[in-house]
C-alpha cells in the first residue's frame, strides 16, 4: 500500500485505541465517584457498607435482582471487580453499573421523609465532563 494509505490506517488504529482508553478512564472515574462515601467527599452515606458493597459492573446484560441486607454485619467494599470489568470492556459494549441493594433507590431518591442522597444522578449528569477529562488525560499520555 501507499504511504498515504498506511498513514491513514495507522491514524485510525491510534484513534480507536485512544477512544477505548477514554471510555475506560471515564467509566472508572464515574464508578469511583458514585461509590465515594461522604467522609471522603462523596455523596454516599455509609453505615454497614452494604449499599456500597452491592455495586456491580456487568457488560451487555444488567443485573436485575435486588438483594436484602443481612442483619448485623459490616460489608467491605472492593472495587477491583468493577475495574476488571471496565478493563474488559470494548467499544460497542454496554457497561451497566448497578447497585443490587434493595434499598438503593430509596437512598438515591429519598424515602419516608429522608432527603435523597443523589449519589448516582449527581455524577452521571456530568458524563460529558468525565469524557472530557479522560480525553485530556489520554492526550497528555500521547505527548
PDB file of N, CA and C in Angstrom, residues 17 32 60 97 124 130:
ATOM      1  N   UNK A  17      -7.730   3.167  19.565  1.00  0.00           N
ATOM      2  CA  UNK A  17      -7.102   2.864  20.855  1.00  0.00           C
ATOM      3  C   UNK A  17      -7.334   3.993  21.852  1.00  0.00           C
ATOM      4  N   UNK A  32     -15.879   5.359  40.588  1.00  0.00           N
ATOM      5  CA  UNK A  32     -15.247   5.758  41.849  1.00  0.00           C
ATOM      6  C   UNK A  32     -16.030   6.874  42.533  1.00  0.00           C
ATOM      7  N   UNK A  60     -23.050  -5.669  28.848  1.00  0.00           N
ATOM      8  CA  UNK A  60     -24.140  -6.033  27.939  1.00  0.00           C
ATOM      9  C   UNK A  60     -25.425  -6.533  28.588  1.00  0.00           C
ATOM     10  N   UNK A  97     -23.562  -0.271  35.412  1.00  0.00           N
ATOM     11  CA  UNK A  97     -23.107  -0.075  36.782  1.00  0.00           C
ATOM     12  C   UNK A  97     -24.363  -0.095  37.646  1.00  0.00           C
ATOM     13  N   UNK A 124     -23.633  11.074  37.210  1.00  0.00           N
ATOM     14  CA  UNK A 124     -23.938  10.693  35.824  1.00  0.00           C
ATOM     15  C   UNK A 124     -24.385  11.885  34.993  1.00  0.00           C
ATOM     16  N   UNK A 130     -16.718  13.795  32.484  1.00  0.00           N
ATOM     17  CA  UNK A 130     -15.825  12.640  32.669  1.00  0.00           C
ATOM     18  C   UNK A 130     -15.108  12.306  31.367  1.00  0.00           C
TER      19      UNK A 130
END
